[in-house]
Amino acid sequence: MKPSTVPASTPSLRQSSGRYLQTKWKGLIIAVPYLWLVLFFLIPFFIVIKISLAESIIASPPFSSLLNWTEDGALQLSLLFDNYAYLWEDELYYKTYLNSIKVAFICTLICLFIGYPMAYGIVRATPTQRNILLILVILPFWTSFLLRVYAWMGILADQGTLNNLLIWFGLIDEPIRMLYTPFAVYLGIIYSYLPFMILPLYANIEKLDMNLLEAAAALGAKPLITFLTVTLPMTLPGIIAGSLLVFIPATGEYVIPDLLGGGNSFMIGKLLYSEFNNNHDWPVAAAVAVALLILLVLPMMLYQNVQARQVGVKT
Amino acid sequence: MIHKRSRWVIAMLCFGLAFLYVPIFLLILYSFNHSKLVPIWGGFSTRWYTVLFESPEVWEAVMLSLRIALINATFATLLGTLAALAMVRFGRFKGRTLFSGMISAPLVMPEVITGLSLLLLFITLADIIGWPGARGFTTITIAHITFSMAYVAVIIQSRLIGMDQSIEEAAQDLGAKPLRVLWDITLPILAPGMLAGWLLAFTLSLDDLVIASFVTGPGSNTLPILIFSRIKLGLKPDINALATLIILTVSIGVLLAAWLMWRQEKQRMQDRKMASRTDH
């Protein structure tokens, strides 16, 4: 938002940066993490691509080799795109992809709707209150994700807290089925990822120049107009960062649909898991992984772009 | 009008915090429930804590998880700090784009993909060079380091970008050798970031279920794997007791860290005030 500050500070930082490390240490500092990531991040990724192009066979490991010796002694490379065609043709995969995106998208919107006023409220609080509120938002993020999902199992079960409460109030006579429904999955995702939405929003709203809001009000803009024309555009980077932090992991979520959604919840992370661990169809699981990655590369790049811009503004 | 809006904001804030905390409080409450059926109150009791403490399985899982988390946090902090130094301090180097992609990708990578790809690597490696023979402690630790170091790198990077480099240059101009500058100037300035990174890596490791369940082998159950396999079929009161202990430990840790940071910040403000007073 303040482009004038970026070019002024960045080049000088680059030029003078770490000159004392530029000597013999430079190679080592780069090489160690670089090699680690190549070995444990890049190569595994290529193995997944390789297996996604193989054929599922009953053997150990359960996939065919891509390179084969033909009868006349020539090396033959056989790439099978069948697994990808299968993903495209079989309704289950196609629909599961769309469903995952739908669930993640709706959850992101609801997180934004709850998280935005919360972040705004935290910014507007007094410094002491602000610290306490921030800790309250961060605390669940540090406690076990799995256990927080488990907590909802107790609330949503047929004999659970919510049903007991509703019956006690006389609002319902029979327990409503809530656990193992899509509703539970939505609730679990919103609950688990809400802090991820609030924190980037908070960081962004905090930098907002309140004078602008007062100026808009002084010039006669109604609060809603001020919000839509000043606050919202200026906090857009925070909205995008927070939304991607919710949307991307929510799309590939496995634990929540498995524990809260039960057998009839279809999300891509869960499908990949069961394809691999229950059906032992490694090539199809690998193809699902590659497709999911391609599906998420675009928002990932977008996110990095936003983040780089934010870092630029900060310096 | 402003008053009305802020009232709405406060209402949302209260609702949001209640939403975040009510499930956790209920989880804790039910751990003291005598009844075997979790959500039906049968009187106060600590019997599930006894059940928990008498289960050797749980303790094995706790010890395995802690061992993995400790080693993971240490190596992830080391590698993440090096990666951040490389990214921020060396400007352009060969393969920088690939490096920056690899270091930030684990942050947005779905866990199922990370888990699957690492498992396939371990299986391929075992096929070619015979290592790792059995999956468990080592493979989980390697997997955790790989994704934790990305988080550490992000924290250290932001600290490095905000750091005043003239101090390093001054030390160098005064004749300090590179290693001396690194040890006496850069690392002490990075220390709070490294500590934060270490703690984050530690928690991420303790919390991870999906990646660990892909790369583990038979007999190696981390705590999340054990909990998951137990709650898969429904509510278990002894898991509530375990959850309560975990949540209390983490909360105390976070509050303590927050208090220390707050005290440090206050000290710094005071120092600054003193410094500006002597200036005039």
PDB file of N, CA and C in Angstrom, chain B residues 20-95:
ATOM      1  N   LEU B  20     -14.472 -20.729  20.319  1.00  0.00           N
ATOM      2  CA  LEU B  20     -13.166 -21.366  20.407  1.00  0.00           C
ATOM      3  C   LEU B  20     -12.981 -22.131  21.723  1.00  0.00           C
ATOM      4  N   TYR B  21     -13.585 -21.617  22.801  1.00  0.00           N
ATOM      5  CA  TYR B  21     -13.240 -22.178  24.109  1.00  0.00           C
ATOM      6  C   TYR B  21     -14.252 -23.137  24.722  1.00  0.00           C
ATOM      7  N   VAL B  22     -15.549 -22.996  24.378  1.00  0.00           N
ATOM      8  CA  VAL B  22     -16.542 -23.883  24.999  1.00  0.00           C
ATOM      9  C   VAL B  22     -16.212 -25.366  24.760  1.00  0.00           C
ATOM     10  N   PRO B  23     -15.860 -25.775  23.529  1.00  0.00           N
ATOM     11  CA  PRO B  23     -15.538 -27.205  23.345  1.00  0.00           C
ATOM     12  C   PRO B  23     -14.375 -27.662  24.213  1.00  0.00           C
ATOM     13  N   ILE B  24     -13.372 -26.785  24.372  1.00  0.00           N
ATOM     14  CA  ILE B  24     -12.211 -27.171  25.185  1.00  0.00           C
ATOM     15  C   ILE B  24     -12.616 -27.331  26.653  1.00  0.00           C
ATOM     16  N   PHE B  25     -13.459 -26.408  27.139  1.00  0.00           N
ATOM     17  CA  PHE B  25     -13.905 -26.520  28.539  1.00  0.00           C
ATOM     18  C   PHE B  25     -14.740 -27.784  28.757  1.00  0.00           C
ATOM     19  N   LEU B  26     -15.604 -28.091  27.800  1.00  0.00           N
ATOM     20  CA  LEU B  26     -16.423 -29.301  27.932  1.00  0.00           C
ATOM     21  C   LEU B  26     -15.547 -30.554  27.954  1.00  0.00           C
ATOM     22  N   LEU B  27     -14.515 -30.537  27.101  1.00  0.00           N
ATOM     23  CA  LEU B  27     -13.572 -31.662  27.047  1.00  0.00           C
ATOM     24  C   LEU B  27     -12.947 -31.886  28.427  1.00  0.00           C
ATOM     25  N   ILE B  28     -12.546 -30.782  29.057  1.00  0.00           N
ATOM     26  CA  ILE B  28     -11.919 -30.872  30.377  1.00  0.00           C
ATOM     27  C   ILE B  28     -12.943 -31.333  31.420  1.00  0.00           C
ATOM     28  N   LEU B  29     -14.137 -30.736  31.346  1.00  0.00           N
ATOM     29  CA  LEU B  29     -15.194 -31.080  32.303  1.00  0.00           C
ATOM     30  C   LEU B  29     -15.484 -32.584  32.291  1.00  0.00           C
ATOM     31  N   TYR B  30     -15.641 -33.150  31.106  1.00  0.00           N
ATOM     32  CA  TYR B  30     -16.006 -34.562  31.003  1.00  0.00           C
ATOM     33  C   TYR B  30     -14.876 -35.498  31.439  1.00  0.00           C
ATOM     34  N   SER B  31     -13.657 -34.979  31.529  1.00  0.00           N
ATOM     35  CA  SER B  31     -12.581 -35.852  31.984  1.00  0.00           C
ATOM     36  C   SER B  31     -12.752 -36.186  33.464  1.00  0.00           C
ATOM     37  N   PHE B  32     -13.539 -35.359  34.175  1.00  0.00           N
ATOM     38  CA  PHE B  32     -13.792 -35.619  35.605  1.00  0.00           C
ATOM     39  C   PHE B  32     -15.140 -36.288  35.825  1.00  0.00           C
ATOM     40  N   ASN B  33     -15.699 -36.830  34.755  1.00  0.00           N
ATOM     41  CA  ASN B  33     -17.006 -37.458  34.825  1.00  0.00           C
ATOM     42  C   ASN B  33     -16.834 -38.922  35.236  1.00  0.00           C
ATOM     43  N   HIS B  34     -17.617 -39.358  36.211  1.00  0.00           N
ATOM     44  CA  HIS B  34     -17.483 -40.745  36.666  1.00  0.00           C
ATOM     45  C   HIS B  34     -18.026 -41.720  35.628  1.00  0.00           C
ATOM     46  N   SER B  35     -19.062 -41.280  34.902  1.00  0.00           N
ATOM     47  CA  SER B  35     -19.747 -42.165  33.967  1.00  0.00           C
ATOM     48  C   SER B  35     -18.829 -42.594  32.822  1.00  0.00           C
ATOM     49  N   LYS B  36     -19.085 -43.781  32.330  1.00  0.00           N
ATOM     50  CA  LYS B  36     -18.300 -44.293  31.219  1.00  0.00           C
ATOM     51  C   LYS B  36     -18.746 -43.651  29.910  1.00  0.00           C
ATOM     52  N   LEU B  37     -20.014 -43.199  29.889  1.00  0.00           N
ATOM     53  CA  LEU B  37     -20.538 -42.523  28.710  1.00  0.00           C
ATOM     54  C   LEU B  37     -20.147 -41.059  28.812  1.00  0.00           C
ATOM     55  N   VAL B  38     -19.323 -40.618  27.902  1.00  0.00           N
ATOM     56  CA  VAL B  38     -18.708 -39.303  28.046  1.00  0.00           C
ATOM     57  C   VAL B  38     -19.685 -38.153  28.332  1.00  0.00           C
ATOM     58  N   PRO B  39     -20.731 -37.944  27.486  1.00  0.00           N
ATOM     59  CA  PRO B  39     -21.494 -36.717  27.723  1.00  0.00           C
ATOM     60  C   PRO B  39     -22.587 -36.836  28.778  1.00  0.00           C
ATOM     61  N   ILE B  40     -22.683 -37.948  29.490  1.00  0.00           N
ATOM     62  CA  ILE B  40     -23.730 -38.057  30.513  1.00  0.00           C
ATOM     63  C   ILE B  40     -23.079 -37.956  31.881  1.00  0.00           C
ATOM     64  N   TRP B  41     -23.448 -36.940  32.621  1.00  0.00           N
ATOM     65  CA  TRP B  41     -22.772 -36.634  33.874  1.00  0.00           C
ATOM     66  C   TRP B  41     -23.098 -37.667  34.949  1.00  0.00           C
ATOM     67  N   GLY B  42     -22.080 -38.281  35.515  1.00  0.00           N
ATOM     68  CA  GLY B  42     -22.315 -39.298  36.537  1.00  0.00           C
ATOM     69  C   GLY B  42     -21.611 -38.970  37.836  1.00  0.00           C
ATOM     70  N   GLY B  43     -21.356 -37.694  38.076  1.00  0.00           N
ATOM     71  CA  GLY B  43     -20.674 -37.299  39.303  1.00  0.00           C
ATOM     72  C   GLY B  43     -19.188 -37.101  39.088  1.00  0.00           C
ATOM     73  N   PHE B  44     -18.570 -36.351  40.003  1.00  0.00           N
ATOM     74  CA  PHE B  44     -17.155 -36.026  39.879  1.00  0.00           C
ATOM     75  C   PHE B  44     -16.291 -37.240  40.216  1.00  0.00           C
ATOM     76  N   SER B  45     -15.246 -37.435  39.427  1.00  0.00           N
ATOM     77  CA  SER B  45     -14.358 -38.567  39.682  1.00  0.00           C
ATOM     78  C   SER B  45     -13.050 -38.347  38.945  1.00  0.00           C
ATOM     79  N   THR B  46     -11.977 -38.915  39.498  1.00  0.00           N
ATOM     80  CA  THR B  46     -10.700 -38.838  38.783  1.00  0.00           C
ATOM     81  C   THR B  46     -10.283 -40.225  38.293  1.00  0.00           C
ATOM     82  N   ARG B  47     -11.289 -41.118  38.185  1.00  0.00           N
ATOM     83  CA  ARG B  47     -10.938 -42.502  37.851  1.00  0.00           C
ATOM     84  C   ARG B  47     -10.277 -42.628  36.491  1.00  0.00           C
ATOM     85  N   TRP B  48     -10.609 -41.742  35.540  1.00  0.00           N
ATOM     86  CA  TRP B  48     -10.048 -41.874  34.189  1.00  0.00           C
ATOM     87  C   TRP B  48      -8.576 -41.488  34.166  1.00  0.00           C
ATOM     88  N   TYR B  49      -8.196 -40.640  35.141  1.00  0.00           N
ATOM     89  CA  TYR B  49      -6.772 -40.307  35.251  1.00  0.00           C
ATOM     90  C   TYR B  49      -5.994 -41.527  35.746  1.00  0.00           C
ATOM     91  N   THR B  50      -6.588 -42.262  36.660  1.00  0.00           N
ATOM     92  CA  THR B  50      -5.950 -43.488  37.136  1.00  0.00           C
ATOM     93  C   THR B  50      -5.799 -44.480  35.990  1.00  0.00           C
ATOM     94  N   VAL B  51      -6.904 -44.643  35.237  1.00  0.00           N
ATOM     95  CA  VAL B  51      -6.864 -45.554  34.093  1.00  0.00           C
ATOM     96  C   VAL B  51      -5.727 -45.156  33.154  1.00  0.00           C
ATOM     97  N   LEU B  52      -5.613 -43.844  32.930  1.00  0.00           N
ATOM     98  CA  LEU B  52      -4.606 -43.316  32.011  1.00  0.00           C
ATOM     99  C   LEU B  52      -3.195 -43.619  32.497  1.00  0.00           C
ATOM    100  N   PHE B  53      -2.957 -43.336  33.800  1.00  0.00           N
ATOM    101  CA  PHE B  53      -1.609 -43.504  34.326  1.00  0.00           C
ATOM    102  C   PHE B  53      -1.193 -44.969  34.373  1.00  0.00           C
ATOM    103  N   GLU B  54      -2.175 -45.871  34.361  1.00  0.00           N
ATOM    104  CA  GLU B  54      -1.840 -47.283  34.429  1.00  0.00           C
ATOM    105  C   GLU B  54      -1.663 -47.923  33.060  1.00  0.00           C
ATOM    106  N   SER B  55      -1.795 -47.099  32.017  1.00  0.00           N
ATOM    107  CA  SER B  55      -1.693 -47.659  30.669  1.00  0.00           C
ATOM    108  C   SER B  55      -0.282 -47.474  30.114  1.00  0.00           C
ATOM    109  N   PRO B  56       0.469 -48.588  29.980  1.00  0.00           N
ATOM    110  CA  PRO B  56       1.848 -48.469  29.484  1.00  0.00           C
ATOM    111  C   PRO B  56       1.899 -47.999  28.036  1.00  0.00           C
ATOM    112  N   GLU B  57       0.867 -48.364  27.266  1.00  0.00           N
ATOM    113  CA  GLU B  57       0.771 -47.962  25.867  1.00  0.00           C
ATOM    114  C   GLU B  57       0.859 -46.452  25.715  1.00  0.00           C
ATOM    115  N   VAL B  58       0.094 -45.759  26.569  1.00  0.00           N
ATOM    116  CA  VAL B  58       0.053 -44.303  26.509  1.00  0.00           C
ATOM    117  C   VAL B  58       1.432 -43.731  26.812  1.00  0.00           C
ATOM    118  N   TRP B  59       2.084 -44.269  27.823  1.00  0.00           N
ATOM    119  CA  TRP B  59       3.397 -43.729  28.189  1.00  0.00           C
ATOM    120  C   TRP B  59       4.423 -43.967  27.111  1.00  0.00           C
ATOM    121  N   GLU B  60       4.380 -45.134  26.493  1.00  0.00           N
ATOM    122  CA  GLU B  60       5.285 -45.390  25.379  1.00  0.00           C
ATOM    123  C   GLU B  60       5.090 -44.367  24.270  1.00  0.00           C
ATOM    124  N   ALA B  61       3.814 -44.116  23.954  1.00  0.00           N
ATOM    125  CA  ALA B  61       3.502 -43.167  22.886  1.00  0.00           C
ATOM    126  C   ALA B  61       3.976 -41.756  23.256  1.00  0.00           C
ATOM    127  N   VAL B  62       3.758 -41.387  24.523  1.00  0.00           N
ATOM    128  CA  VAL B  62       4.200 -40.057  24.972  1.00  0.00           C
ATOM    129  C   VAL B  62       5.707 -39.927  24.820  1.00  0.00           C
ATOM    130  N   MET B  63       6.437 -40.940  25.269  1.00  0.00           N
ATOM    131  CA  MET B  63       7.890 -40.869  25.207  1.00  0.00           C
ATOM    132  C   MET B  63       8.383 -40.823  23.758  1.00  0.00           C
ATOM    133  N   LEU B  64       7.768 -41.622  22.887  1.00  0.00           N
ATOM    134  CA  LEU B  64       8.177 -41.605  21.482  1.00  0.00           C
ATOM    135  C   LEU B  64       7.926 -40.225  20.873  1.00  0.00           C
ATOM    136  N   SER B  65       6.733 -39.678  21.137  1.00  0.00           N
ATOM    137  CA  SER B  65       6.398 -38.362  20.592  1.00  0.00           C
ATOM    138  C   SER B  65       7.354 -37.292  21.098  1.00  0.00           C
ATOM    139  N   LEU B  66       7.679 -37.333  22.391  1.00  0.00           N
ATOM    140  CA  LEU B  66       8.579 -36.321  22.951  1.00  0.00           C
ATOM    141  C   LEU B  66       9.981 -36.441  22.346  1.00  0.00           C
ATOM    142  N   ARG B  67      10.457 -37.673  22.189  1.00  0.00           N
ATOM    143  CA  ARG B  67      11.789 -37.861  21.609  1.00  0.00           C
ATOM    144  C   ARG B  67      11.832 -37.309  20.186  1.00  0.00           C
ATOM    145  N   ILE B  68      10.804 -37.640  19.403  1.00  0.00           N
ATOM    146  CA  ILE B  68      10.756 -37.148  18.025  1.00  0.00           C
ATOM    147  C   ILE B  68      10.687 -35.618  18.020  1.00  0.00           C
ATOM    148  N   ALA B  69       9.831 -35.071  18.884  1.00  0.00           N
ATOM    149  CA  ALA B  69       9.628 -33.618  18.899  1.00  0.00           C
ATOM    150  C   ALA B  69      10.916 -32.885  19.263  1.00  0.00           C
ATOM    151  N   LEU B  70      11.663 -33.408  20.237  1.00  0.00           N
ATOM    152  CA  LEU B  70      12.905 -32.758  20.673  1.00  0.00           C
ATOM    153  C   LEU B  70      13.941 -32.742  19.550  1.00  0.00           C
ATOM    154  N   ILE B  71      14.169 -33.893  18.956  1.00  0.00           N
ATOM    155  CA  ILE B  71      15.182 -33.962  17.899  1.00  0.00           C
ATOM    156  C   ILE B  71      14.730 -33.156  16.685  1.00  0.00           C
ATOM    157  N   ASN B  72      13.454 -33.277  16.363  1.00  0.00           N
ATOM    158  CA  ASN B  72      12.909 -32.520  15.240  1.00  0.00           C
ATOM    159  C   ASN B  72      13.099 -31.031  15.448  1.00  0.00           C
ATOM    160  N   ALA B  73      12.726 -30.530  16.628  1.00  0.00           N
ATOM    161  CA  ALA B  73      12.789 -29.081  16.871  1.00  0.00           C
ATOM    162  C   ALA B  73      14.221 -28.588  16.726  1.00  0.00           C
ATOM    163  N   THR B  74      15.179 -29.341  17.249  1.00  0.00           N
ATOM    164  CA  THR B  74      16.568 -28.915  17.207  1.00  0.00           C
ATOM    165  C   THR B  74      17.087 -28.867  15.766  1.00  0.00           C
ATOM    166  N   PHE B  75      16.871 -29.945  15.024  1.00  0.00           N
ATOM    167  CA  PHE B  75      17.375 -29.960  13.647  1.00  0.00           C
ATOM    168  C   PHE B  75      16.613 -28.984  12.750  1.00  0.00           C
ATOM    169  N   ALA B  76      15.304 -28.890  12.964  1.00  0.00           N
ATOM    170  CA  ALA B  76      14.514 -27.974  12.130  1.00  0.00           C
ATOM    171  C   ALA B  76      14.961 -26.538  12.365  1.00  0.00           C
ATOM    172  N   THR B  77      15.287 -26.186  13.624  1.00  0.00           N
ATOM    173  CA  THR B  77      15.750 -24.828  13.914  1.00  0.00           C
ATOM    174  C   THR B  77      17.078 -24.578  13.218  1.00  0.00           C
ATOM    175  N   LEU B  78      17.965 -25.555  13.286  1.00  0.00           N
ATOM    176  CA  LEU B  78      19.267 -25.416  12.638  1.00  0.00           C
ATOM    177  C   LEU B  78      19.118 -25.224  11.128  1.00  0.00           C
ATOM    178  N   LEU B  79      18.415 -26.167  10.512  1.00  0.00           N
ATOM    179  CA  LEU B  79      18.264 -26.112   9.051  1.00  0.00           C
ATOM    180  C   LEU B  79      17.445 -24.898   8.619  1.00  0.00           C
ATOM    181  N   GLY B  80      16.400 -24.589   9.386  1.00  0.00           N
ATOM    182  CA  GLY B  80      15.553 -23.448   9.047  1.00  0.00           C
ATOM    183  C   GLY B  80      16.319 -22.137   9.135  1.00  0.00           C
ATOM    184  N   THR B  81      17.197 -22.014  10.152  1.00  0.00           N
ATOM    185  CA  THR B  81      18.002 -20.801  10.294  1.00  0.00           C
ATOM    186  C   THR B  81      18.966 -20.674   9.121  1.00  0.00           C
ATOM    187  N   LEU B  82      19.615 -21.766   8.757  1.00  0.00           N
ATOM    188  CA  LEU B  82      20.525 -21.738   7.609  1.00  0.00           C
ATOM    189  C   LEU B  82      19.760 -21.342   6.337  1.00  0.00           C
ATOM    190  N   ALA B  83      18.585 -21.934   6.166  1.00  0.00           N
ATOM    191  CA  ALA B  83      17.789 -21.631   4.973  1.00  0.00           C
ATOM    192  C   ALA B  83      17.405 -20.157   4.941  1.00  0.00           C
ATOM    193  N   ALA B  84      17.031 -19.610   6.102  1.00  0.00           N
ATOM    194  CA  ALA B  84      16.642 -18.200   6.155  1.00  0.00           C
ATOM    195  C   ALA B  84      17.840 -17.308   5.849  1.00  0.00           C
ATOM    196  N   LEU B  85      19.006 -17.649   6.409  1.00  0.00           N
ATOM    197  CA  LEU B  85      20.227 -16.886   6.114  1.00  0.00           C
ATOM    198  C   LEU B  85      20.504 -16.905   4.615  1.00  0.00           C
ATOM    199  N   ALA B  86      20.379 -18.080   4.016  1.00  0.00           N
ATOM    200  CA  ALA B  86      20.632 -18.204   2.582  1.00  0.00           C
ATOM    201  C   ALA B  86      19.664 -17.338   1.784  1.00  0.00           C
ATOM    202  N   MET B  87      18.387 -17.355   2.189  1.00  0.00           N
ATOM    203  CA  MET B  87      17.362 -16.615   1.438  1.00  0.00           C
ATOM    204  C   MET B  87      17.538 -15.105   1.565  1.00  0.00           C
ATOM    205  N   VAL B  88      17.816 -14.633   2.790  1.00  0.00           N
ATOM    206  CA  VAL B  88      17.820 -13.181   3.025  1.00  0.00           C
ATOM    207  C   VAL B  88      19.185 -12.575   2.733  1.00  0.00           C
ATOM    208  N   ARG B  89      20.263 -13.274   3.071  1.00  0.00           N
ATOM    209  CA  ARG B  89      21.580 -12.663   3.022  1.00  0.00           C
ATOM    210  C   ARG B  89      22.327 -12.825   1.715  1.00  0.00           C
ATOM    211  N   PHE B  90      21.976 -13.805   0.933  1.00  0.00           N
ATOM    212  CA  PHE B  90      22.820 -14.061  -0.230  1.00  0.00           C
ATOM    213  C   PHE B  90      22.217 -13.587  -1.541  1.00  0.00           C
ATOM    214  N   GLY B  91      21.166 -12.788  -1.470  1.00  0.00           N
ATOM    215  CA  GLY B  91      20.599 -12.235  -2.698  1.00  0.00           C
ATOM    216  C   GLY B  91      20.357 -13.306  -3.734  1.00  0.00           C
ATOM    217  N   ARG B  92      21.073 -13.209  -4.831  1.00  0.00           N
ATOM    218  CA  ARG B  92      20.883 -14.196  -5.886  1.00  0.00           C
ATOM    219  C   ARG B  92      21.980 -15.245  -5.821  1.00  0.00           C
ATOM    220  N   PHE B  93      21.596 -16.492  -5.877  1.00  0.00           N
ATOM    221  CA  PHE B  93      22.575 -17.554  -6.065  1.00  0.00           C
ATOM    222  C   PHE B  93      21.948 -18.583  -6.992  1.00  0.00           C
ATOM    223  N   LYS B  94      22.769 -19.457  -7.496  1.00  0.00           N
ATOM    224  CA  LYS B  94      22.269 -20.450  -8.447  1.00  0.00           C
ATOM    225  C   LYS B  94      21.185 -21.306  -7.806  1.00  0.00           C
ATOM    226  N   GLY B  95      20.057 -21.428  -8.459  1.00  0.00           N
ATOM    227  CA  GLY B  95      18.985 -22.276  -7.942  1.00  0.00           C
ATOM    228  C   GLY B  95      18.184 -21.635  -6.823  1.00  0.00           C
TER     229      GLY B  95
END
